[in-house]
Short mmCIF file of C-alpha atoms and ligand atoms in Angstrom, two decimals:
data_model
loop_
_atom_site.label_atom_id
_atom_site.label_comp_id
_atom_site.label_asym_id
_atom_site.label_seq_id
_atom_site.Cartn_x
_atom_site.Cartn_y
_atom_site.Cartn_z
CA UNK M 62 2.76 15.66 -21.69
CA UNK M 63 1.16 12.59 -20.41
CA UNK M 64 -1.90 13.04 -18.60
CA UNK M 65 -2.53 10.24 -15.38
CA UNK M 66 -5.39 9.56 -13.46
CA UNK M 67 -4.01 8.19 -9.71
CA UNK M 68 -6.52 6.86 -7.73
CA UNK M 69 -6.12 7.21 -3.80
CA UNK M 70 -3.08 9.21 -4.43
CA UNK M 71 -4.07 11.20 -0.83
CA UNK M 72 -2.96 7.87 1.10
CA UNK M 73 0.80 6.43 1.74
CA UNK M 74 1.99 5.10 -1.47
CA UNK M 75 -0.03 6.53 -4.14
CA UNK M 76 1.36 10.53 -1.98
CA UNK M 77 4.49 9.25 -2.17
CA UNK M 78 4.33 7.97 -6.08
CA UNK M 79 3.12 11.35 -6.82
CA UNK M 80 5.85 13.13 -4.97
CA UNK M 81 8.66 11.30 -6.88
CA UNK M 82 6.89 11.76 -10.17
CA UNK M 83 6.79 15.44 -9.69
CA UNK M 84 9.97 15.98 -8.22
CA UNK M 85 11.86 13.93 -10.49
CA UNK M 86 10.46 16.24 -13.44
CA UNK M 87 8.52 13.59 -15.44
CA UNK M 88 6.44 15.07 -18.26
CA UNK M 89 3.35 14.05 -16.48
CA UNK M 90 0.25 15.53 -15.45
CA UNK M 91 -1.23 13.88 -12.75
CA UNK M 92 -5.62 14.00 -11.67
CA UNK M 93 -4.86 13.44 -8.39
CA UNK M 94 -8.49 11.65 -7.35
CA UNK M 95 -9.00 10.90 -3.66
CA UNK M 96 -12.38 10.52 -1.47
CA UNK M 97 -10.62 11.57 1.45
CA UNK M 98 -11.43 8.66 3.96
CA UNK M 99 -10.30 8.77 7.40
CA UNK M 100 -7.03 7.08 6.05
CA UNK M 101 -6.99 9.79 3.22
CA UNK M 102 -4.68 13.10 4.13
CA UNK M 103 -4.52 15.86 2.61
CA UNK M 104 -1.56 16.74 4.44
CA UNK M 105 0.24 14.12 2.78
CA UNK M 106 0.04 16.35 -0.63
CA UNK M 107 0.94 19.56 1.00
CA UNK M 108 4.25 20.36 -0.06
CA UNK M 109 2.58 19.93 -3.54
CA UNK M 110 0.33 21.56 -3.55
CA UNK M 111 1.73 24.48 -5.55
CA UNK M 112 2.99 22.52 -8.73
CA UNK M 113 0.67 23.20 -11.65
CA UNK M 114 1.00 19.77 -12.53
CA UNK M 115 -0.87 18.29 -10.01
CA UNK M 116 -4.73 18.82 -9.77
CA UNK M 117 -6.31 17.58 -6.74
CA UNK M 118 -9.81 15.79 -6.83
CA UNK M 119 -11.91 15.02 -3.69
CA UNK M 120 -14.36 11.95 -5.32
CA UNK M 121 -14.78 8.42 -5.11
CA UNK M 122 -13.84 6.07 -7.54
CA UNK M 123 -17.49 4.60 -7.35
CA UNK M 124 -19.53 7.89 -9.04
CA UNK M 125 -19.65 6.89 -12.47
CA UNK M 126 -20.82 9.90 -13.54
CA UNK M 127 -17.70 11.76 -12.00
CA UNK M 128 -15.16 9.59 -13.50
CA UNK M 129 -16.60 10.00 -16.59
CA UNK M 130 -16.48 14.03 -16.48
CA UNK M 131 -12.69 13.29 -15.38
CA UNK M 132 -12.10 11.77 -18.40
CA UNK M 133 -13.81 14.01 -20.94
CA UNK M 134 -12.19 17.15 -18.89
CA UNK M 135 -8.78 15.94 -18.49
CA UNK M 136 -8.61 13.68 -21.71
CA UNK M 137 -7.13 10.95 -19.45
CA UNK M 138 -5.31 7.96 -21.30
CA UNK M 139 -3.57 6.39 -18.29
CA UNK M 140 -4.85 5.20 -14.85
CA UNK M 141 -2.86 3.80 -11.68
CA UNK M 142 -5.17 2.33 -9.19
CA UNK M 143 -4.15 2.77 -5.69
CA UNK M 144 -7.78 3.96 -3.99
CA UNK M 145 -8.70 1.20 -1.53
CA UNK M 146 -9.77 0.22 2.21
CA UNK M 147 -6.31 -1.25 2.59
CA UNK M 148 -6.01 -2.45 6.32
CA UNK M 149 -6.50 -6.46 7.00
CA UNK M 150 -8.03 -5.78 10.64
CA UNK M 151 -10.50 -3.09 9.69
CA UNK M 152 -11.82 -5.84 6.95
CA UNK M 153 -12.36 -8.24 10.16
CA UNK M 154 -14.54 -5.64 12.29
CA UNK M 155 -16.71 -4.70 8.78
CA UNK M 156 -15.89 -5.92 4.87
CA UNK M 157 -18.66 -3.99 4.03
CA UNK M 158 -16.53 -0.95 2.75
CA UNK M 159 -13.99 -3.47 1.50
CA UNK M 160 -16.27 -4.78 -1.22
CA UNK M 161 -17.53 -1.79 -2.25
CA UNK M 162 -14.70 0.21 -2.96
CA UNK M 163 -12.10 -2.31 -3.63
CA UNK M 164 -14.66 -4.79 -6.20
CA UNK M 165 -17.02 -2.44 -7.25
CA UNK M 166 -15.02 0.76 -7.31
CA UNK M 167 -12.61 -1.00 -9.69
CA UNK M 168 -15.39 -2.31 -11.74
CA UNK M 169 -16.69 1.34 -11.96
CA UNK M 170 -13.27 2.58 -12.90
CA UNK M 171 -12.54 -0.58 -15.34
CA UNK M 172 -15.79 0.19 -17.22
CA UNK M 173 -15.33 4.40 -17.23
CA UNK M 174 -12.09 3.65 -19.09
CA UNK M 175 -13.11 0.93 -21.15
CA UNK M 176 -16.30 3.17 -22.39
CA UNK M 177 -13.94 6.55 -22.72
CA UNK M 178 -10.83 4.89 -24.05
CA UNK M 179 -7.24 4.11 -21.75
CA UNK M 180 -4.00 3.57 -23.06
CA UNK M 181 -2.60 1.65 -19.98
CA UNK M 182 -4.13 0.89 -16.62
CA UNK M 183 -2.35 -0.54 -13.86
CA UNK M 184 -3.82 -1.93 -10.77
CA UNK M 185 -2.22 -2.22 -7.55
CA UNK M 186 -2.21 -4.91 -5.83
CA UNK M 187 -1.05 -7.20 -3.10
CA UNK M 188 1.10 -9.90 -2.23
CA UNK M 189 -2.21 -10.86 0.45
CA UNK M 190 -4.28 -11.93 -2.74
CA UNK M 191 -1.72 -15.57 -2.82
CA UNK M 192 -2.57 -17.01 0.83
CA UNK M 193 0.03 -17.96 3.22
CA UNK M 194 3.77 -19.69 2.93
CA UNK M 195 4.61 -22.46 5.27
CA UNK M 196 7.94 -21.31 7.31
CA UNK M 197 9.54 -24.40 7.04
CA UNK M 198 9.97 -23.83 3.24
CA UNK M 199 12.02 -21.35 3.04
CA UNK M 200 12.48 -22.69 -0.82
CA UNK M 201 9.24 -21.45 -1.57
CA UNK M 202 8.27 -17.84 -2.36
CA UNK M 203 4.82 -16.16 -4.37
CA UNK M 204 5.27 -16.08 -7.79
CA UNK M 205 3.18 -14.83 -10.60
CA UNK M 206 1.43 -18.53 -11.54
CA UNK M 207 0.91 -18.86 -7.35
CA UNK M 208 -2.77 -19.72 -7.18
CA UNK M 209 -4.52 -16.44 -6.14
CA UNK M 210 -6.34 -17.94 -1.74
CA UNK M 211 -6.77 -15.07 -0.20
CA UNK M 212 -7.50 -15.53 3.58
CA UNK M 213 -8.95 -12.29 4.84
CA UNK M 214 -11.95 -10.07 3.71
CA UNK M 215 -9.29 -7.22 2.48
CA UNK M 216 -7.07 -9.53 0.52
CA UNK M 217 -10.17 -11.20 -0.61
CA UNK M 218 -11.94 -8.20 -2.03
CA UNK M 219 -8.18 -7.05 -3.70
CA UNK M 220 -7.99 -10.53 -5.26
CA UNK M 221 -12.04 -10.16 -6.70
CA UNK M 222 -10.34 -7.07 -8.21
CA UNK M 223 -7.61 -8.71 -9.85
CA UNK M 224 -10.01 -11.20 -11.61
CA UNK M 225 -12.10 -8.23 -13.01
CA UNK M 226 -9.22 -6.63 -14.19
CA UNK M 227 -7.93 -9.85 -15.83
CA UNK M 228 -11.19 -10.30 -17.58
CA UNK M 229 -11.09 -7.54 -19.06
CA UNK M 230 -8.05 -8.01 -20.75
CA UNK M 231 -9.33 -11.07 -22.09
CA UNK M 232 -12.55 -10.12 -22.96
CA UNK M 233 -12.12 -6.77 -24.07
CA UNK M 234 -8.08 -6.54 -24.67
CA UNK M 235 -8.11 -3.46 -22.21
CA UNK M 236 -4.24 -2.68 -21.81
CA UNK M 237 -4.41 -3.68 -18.19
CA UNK M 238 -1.48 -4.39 -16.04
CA UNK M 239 -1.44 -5.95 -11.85
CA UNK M 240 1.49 -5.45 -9.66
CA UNK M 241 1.57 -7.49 -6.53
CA UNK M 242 3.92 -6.16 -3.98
CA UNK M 243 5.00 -7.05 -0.34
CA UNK M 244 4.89 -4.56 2.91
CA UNK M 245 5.95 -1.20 2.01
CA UNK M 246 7.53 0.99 4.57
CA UNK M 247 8.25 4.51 4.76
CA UNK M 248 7.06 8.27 4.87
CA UNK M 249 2.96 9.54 5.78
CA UNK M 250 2.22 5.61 5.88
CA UNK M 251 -0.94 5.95 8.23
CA UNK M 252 -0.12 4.87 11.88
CA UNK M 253 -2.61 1.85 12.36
CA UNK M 254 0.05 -0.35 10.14
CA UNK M 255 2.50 -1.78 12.17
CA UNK M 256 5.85 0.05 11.41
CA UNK M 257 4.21 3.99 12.17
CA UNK M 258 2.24 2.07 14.89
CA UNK M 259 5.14 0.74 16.90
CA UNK M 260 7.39 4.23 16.28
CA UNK M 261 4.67 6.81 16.96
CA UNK M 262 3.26 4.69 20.18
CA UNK M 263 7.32 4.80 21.05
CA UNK M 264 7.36 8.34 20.62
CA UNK M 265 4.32 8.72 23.03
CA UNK M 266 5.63 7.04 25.55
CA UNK M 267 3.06 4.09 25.27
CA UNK M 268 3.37 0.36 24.89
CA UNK M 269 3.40 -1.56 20.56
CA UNK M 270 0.82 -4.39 20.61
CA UNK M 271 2.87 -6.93 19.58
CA UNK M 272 0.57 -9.97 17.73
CA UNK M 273 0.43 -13.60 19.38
CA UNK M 274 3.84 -15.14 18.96
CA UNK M 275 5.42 -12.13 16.77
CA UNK M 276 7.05 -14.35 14.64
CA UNK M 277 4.80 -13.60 11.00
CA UNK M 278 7.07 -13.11 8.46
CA UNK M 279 6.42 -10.46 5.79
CA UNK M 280 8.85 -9.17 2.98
CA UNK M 281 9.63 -5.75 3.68
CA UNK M 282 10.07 -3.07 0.75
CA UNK M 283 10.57 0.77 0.95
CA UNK M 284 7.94 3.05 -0.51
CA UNK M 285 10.37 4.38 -2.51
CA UNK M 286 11.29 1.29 -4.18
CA UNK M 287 7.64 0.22 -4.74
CA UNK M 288 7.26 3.37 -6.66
CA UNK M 289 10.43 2.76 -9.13
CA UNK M 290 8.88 -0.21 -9.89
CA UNK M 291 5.46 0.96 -10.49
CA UNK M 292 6.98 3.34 -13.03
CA UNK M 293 8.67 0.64 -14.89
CA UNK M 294 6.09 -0.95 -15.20
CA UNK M 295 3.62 1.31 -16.53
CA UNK M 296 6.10 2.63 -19.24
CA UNK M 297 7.33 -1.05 -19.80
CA UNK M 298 5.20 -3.78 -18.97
CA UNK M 299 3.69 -6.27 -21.32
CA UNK M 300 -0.13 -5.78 -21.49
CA UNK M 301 -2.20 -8.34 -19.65
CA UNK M 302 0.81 -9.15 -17.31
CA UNK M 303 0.99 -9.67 -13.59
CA UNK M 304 4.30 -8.67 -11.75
CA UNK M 305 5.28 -9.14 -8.31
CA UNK M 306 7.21 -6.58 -6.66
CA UNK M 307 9.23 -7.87 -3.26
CA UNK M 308 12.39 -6.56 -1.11
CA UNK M 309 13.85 -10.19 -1.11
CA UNK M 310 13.74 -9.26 2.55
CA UNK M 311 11.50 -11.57 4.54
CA UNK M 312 11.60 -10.75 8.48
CA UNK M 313 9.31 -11.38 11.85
CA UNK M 314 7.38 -8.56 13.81
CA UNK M 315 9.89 -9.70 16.68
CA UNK M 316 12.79 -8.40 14.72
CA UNK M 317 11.37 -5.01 13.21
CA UNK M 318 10.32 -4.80 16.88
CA UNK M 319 13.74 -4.89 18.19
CA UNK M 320 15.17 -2.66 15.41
CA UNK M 321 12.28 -0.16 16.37
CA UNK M 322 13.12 -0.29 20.17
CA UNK M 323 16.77 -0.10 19.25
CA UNK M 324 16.92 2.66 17.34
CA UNK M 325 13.93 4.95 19.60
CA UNK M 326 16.50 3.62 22.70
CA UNK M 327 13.80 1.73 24.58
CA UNK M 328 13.85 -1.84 26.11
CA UNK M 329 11.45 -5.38 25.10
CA UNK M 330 10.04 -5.40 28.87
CA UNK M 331 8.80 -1.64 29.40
CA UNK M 332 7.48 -1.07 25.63
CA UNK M 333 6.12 -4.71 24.19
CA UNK M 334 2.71 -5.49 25.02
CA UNK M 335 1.48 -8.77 23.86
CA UNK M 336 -1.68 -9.25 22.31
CA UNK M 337 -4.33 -11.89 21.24
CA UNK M 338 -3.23 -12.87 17.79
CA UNK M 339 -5.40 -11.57 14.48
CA UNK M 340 -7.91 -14.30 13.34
CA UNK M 341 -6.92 -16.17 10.27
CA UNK M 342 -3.40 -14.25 10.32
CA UNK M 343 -1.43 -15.15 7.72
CA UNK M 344 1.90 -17.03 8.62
CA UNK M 345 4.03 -15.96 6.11
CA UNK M 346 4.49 -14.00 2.76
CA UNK M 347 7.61 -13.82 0.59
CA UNK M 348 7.93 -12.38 -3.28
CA UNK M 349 10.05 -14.13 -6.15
CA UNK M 350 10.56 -11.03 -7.83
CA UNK M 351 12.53 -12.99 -10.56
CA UNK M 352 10.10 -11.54 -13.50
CA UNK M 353 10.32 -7.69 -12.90
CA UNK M 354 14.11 -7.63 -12.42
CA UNK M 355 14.70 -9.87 -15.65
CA UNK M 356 11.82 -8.18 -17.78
CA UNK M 357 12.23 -4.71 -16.87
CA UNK M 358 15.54 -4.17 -14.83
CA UNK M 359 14.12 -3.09 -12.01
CA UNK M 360 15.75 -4.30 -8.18
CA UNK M 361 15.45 -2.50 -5.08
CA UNK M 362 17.66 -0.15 -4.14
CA UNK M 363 17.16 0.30 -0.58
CA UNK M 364 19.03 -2.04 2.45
CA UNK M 365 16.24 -2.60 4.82
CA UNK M 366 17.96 -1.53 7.93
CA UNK M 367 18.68 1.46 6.24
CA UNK M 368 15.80 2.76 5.26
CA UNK M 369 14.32 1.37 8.30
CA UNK M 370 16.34 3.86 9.84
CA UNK M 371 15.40 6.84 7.62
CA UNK M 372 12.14 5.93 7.85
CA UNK M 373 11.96 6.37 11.67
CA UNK M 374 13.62 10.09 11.97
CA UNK M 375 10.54 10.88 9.72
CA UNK M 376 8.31 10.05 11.94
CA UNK M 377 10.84 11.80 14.64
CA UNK M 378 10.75 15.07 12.50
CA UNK M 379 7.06 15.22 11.42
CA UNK M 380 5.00 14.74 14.72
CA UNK M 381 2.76 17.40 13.63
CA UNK M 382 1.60 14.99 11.09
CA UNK M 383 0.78 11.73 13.04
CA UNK M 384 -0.11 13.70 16.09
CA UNK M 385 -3.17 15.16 13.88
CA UNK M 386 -4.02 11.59 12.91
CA UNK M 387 -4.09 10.02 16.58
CA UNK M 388 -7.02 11.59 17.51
CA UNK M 389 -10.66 11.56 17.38
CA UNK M 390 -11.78 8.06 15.20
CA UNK M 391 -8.38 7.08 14.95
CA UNK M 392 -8.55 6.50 19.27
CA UNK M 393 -11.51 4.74 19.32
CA UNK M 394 -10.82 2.22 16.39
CA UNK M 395 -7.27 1.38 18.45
CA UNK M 396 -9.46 1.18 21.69
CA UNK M 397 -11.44 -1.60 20.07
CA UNK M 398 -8.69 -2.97 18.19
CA UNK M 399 -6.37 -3.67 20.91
CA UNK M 400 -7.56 -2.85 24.23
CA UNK M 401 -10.25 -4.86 24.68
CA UNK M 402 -8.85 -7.85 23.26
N1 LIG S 540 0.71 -0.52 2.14
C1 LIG S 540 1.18 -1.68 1.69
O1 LIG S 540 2.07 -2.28 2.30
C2 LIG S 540 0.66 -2.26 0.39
C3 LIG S 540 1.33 -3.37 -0.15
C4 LIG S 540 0.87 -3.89 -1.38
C5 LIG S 540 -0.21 -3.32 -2.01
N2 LIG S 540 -0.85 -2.24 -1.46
C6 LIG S 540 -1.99 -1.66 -2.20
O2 LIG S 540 -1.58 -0.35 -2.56
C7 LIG S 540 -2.71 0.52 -2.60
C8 LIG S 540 -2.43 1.73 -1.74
O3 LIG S 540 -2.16 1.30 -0.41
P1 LIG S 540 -1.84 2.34 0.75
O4 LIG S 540 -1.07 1.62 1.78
O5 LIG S 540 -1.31 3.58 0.18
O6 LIG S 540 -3.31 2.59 1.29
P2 LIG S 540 -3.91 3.82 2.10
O7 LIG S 540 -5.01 3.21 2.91
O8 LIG S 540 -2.85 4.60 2.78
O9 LIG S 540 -4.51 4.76 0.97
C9 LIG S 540 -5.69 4.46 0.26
C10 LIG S 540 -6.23 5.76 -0.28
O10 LIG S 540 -7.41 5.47 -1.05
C11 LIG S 540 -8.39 6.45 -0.75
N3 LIG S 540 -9.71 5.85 -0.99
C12 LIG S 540 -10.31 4.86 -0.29
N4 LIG S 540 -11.53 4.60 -0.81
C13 LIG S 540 -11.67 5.42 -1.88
C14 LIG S 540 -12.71 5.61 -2.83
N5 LIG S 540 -13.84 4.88 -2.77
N6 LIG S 540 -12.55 6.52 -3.79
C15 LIG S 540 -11.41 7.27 -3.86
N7 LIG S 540 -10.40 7.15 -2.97
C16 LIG S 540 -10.54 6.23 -1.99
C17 LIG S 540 -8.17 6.79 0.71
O11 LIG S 540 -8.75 8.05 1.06
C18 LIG S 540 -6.64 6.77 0.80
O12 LIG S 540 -6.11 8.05 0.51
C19 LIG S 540 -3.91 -0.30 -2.13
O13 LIG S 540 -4.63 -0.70 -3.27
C20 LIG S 540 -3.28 -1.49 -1.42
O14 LIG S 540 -4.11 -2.62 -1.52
C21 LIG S 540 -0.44 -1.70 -0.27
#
């Protein structure tokens, strides 16, 4: 039985990873470690919460000394990293929190594992970390040898990471590996990202903020598909490598906006509220994901509309669950966010 540390597994992808490790019956046991922030949810665990092969930590990834006492209790040999402040606009208002748990949390965690000993360690990171594409080139997509220009304090701080946890490969031969993926989509994503955002506002009855022109492209994945590929490459991937992960699926906020009103039967006049654009927002991002598929097999297997689709009677069925997020912090961070703009 393999025993894995997964960092931030209380938030959207690293819940759902956990979920299809478990319920696919992988001979894993997983530390579940999670500081709980307001992003964190317990609630996205709770129909775990019973399997003996999931043990839930609340801790942050920056106390040394509890990381350490993980280790030695657990015997831990594998980490993935998913803990991090994770939204772009949050990293606008304050990158205080950005920098300390995205750059110094991973050094903290790099160093724990280096001093205790790690058999693989995966980091997860973004697409963000490589800039912006022009539009008019649709020729041109992110791959692995893309110079790392990050344009906002969040992909900034994830891109800092990624040059710790390069070094020490290099300098220590640490079994590291990166993943950079695109947009994921899907179940208990938190709804401040755009996708639950524009649903759950639906579902209220209010108005989506729609960003200056609302033609960004991004490359859309499904959690789901992130996860497969997270697997692979944790049981398969050459040490020291990066690997991007991408739906091959670039598309503007104007169209996921129309699927969204589509398929939640509401019209572009009554439910689209324009709003003053994010600053420095990137243009466009799109993933050659030519490396993962021919080194380790792995494609998506979702269709976009799809999943799109699945992904939206979640949020249909499980209002408890976004309901209990929309309240409290959550309303006055959307207050500043978008109505005063
Ligand atoms: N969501 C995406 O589209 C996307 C795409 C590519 C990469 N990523 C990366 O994937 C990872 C997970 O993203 P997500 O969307 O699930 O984020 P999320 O914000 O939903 O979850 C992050 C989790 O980390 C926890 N956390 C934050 N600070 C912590 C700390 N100091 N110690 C311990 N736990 C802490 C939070 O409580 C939360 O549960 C991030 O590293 C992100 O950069 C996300």
């Amino acid at each position: 039985m393999r025993t894995i540390l997964i960092t931030g597994a209380a938030g959207f992808i690293g819940s759902n990873f956990v979920r299809i490790l478990l319920r696919r019956g992988e001979p894993v046991r997983l530390i579940a470690l999670d500081k709980l922030t307001y992003c964190g949810n317990l609630a996205n665990l709770s129909d775990l919460v019973d399997n003996t092969r999931l043990i839930f930590i609340r801790g942050d990834i920056c106390d040394a000394k509890l990381l350490s006492d993980l280790w030695q209790q657990y015997s831990i040999r594998e980490v993935v990293h998913f803990a991090a402040e994770s939204h772009v606009d949050r990293s606008i208002l304050d990158s205080g929190p950005f920098i300390q748990t995205n750059v110094v949390g991973t050094q903290i965690l790099l160093d724990t594992a280096r001093a205790n000993g790690i058999d693989r360690y995966l980091q997860i990171s973004t697409d963000e970390v490589y800039g912006s594409l022009p539009e008019d080139r649709p020729d041109i997509k992110f791959t692995e040898q893309t110079p790392l220009a990050p344009n906002s304090p969040y992909s900034a701080s994830k891109a800092a990471a990624d040059c710790l946890v390069r070094a020490y490969f290099h300098t220590f031969h640490m079994p590291v590996l990166i993943t950079r993926c695109s947009n994921n989509y899907g179940p208990y994503h938190f709804p401040e990202k755009m996708i639950p955002l524009f649903v759950t506002n639906l579902l209220e009855g209010k108005k989506v903020p729609l960003y200056g022109d609302g033609l960004n492209i991004r490359d859309w994945l499904y959690v789901e598909d992130h996860c497969d590929a997270l697997w692979a490459v944790l049981n398969n991937g050459a040490p020291g490598e990066t690997y991007n992960i991408g739906g091959n699926n670039e598309i503007t906020n104007r169209q996921i906006t129309e699927l969204i009103l589509r398929a939640l039967n509401k019209s572009w006049d009554e439910s689209v509220q324009y709003v003053k654009d994010r600053p420095g927002h990137d243009r466009r991002y799109a993933i050659d994901a030519s490396k993962i598929h021919r080194d380790l097999n792995w494609t998506p297997k979702h269709r976009f509309e799809d999943a799109l689709k699945t992904t939206i009677q979640w949020y249909v069925e499980n209002e408890p669950w976004w309901r209990s997020i929309k309240t409290g912090e959550y309303l006055k961070y959307y207050e500043t966010q978008y109505l005063r703009r």
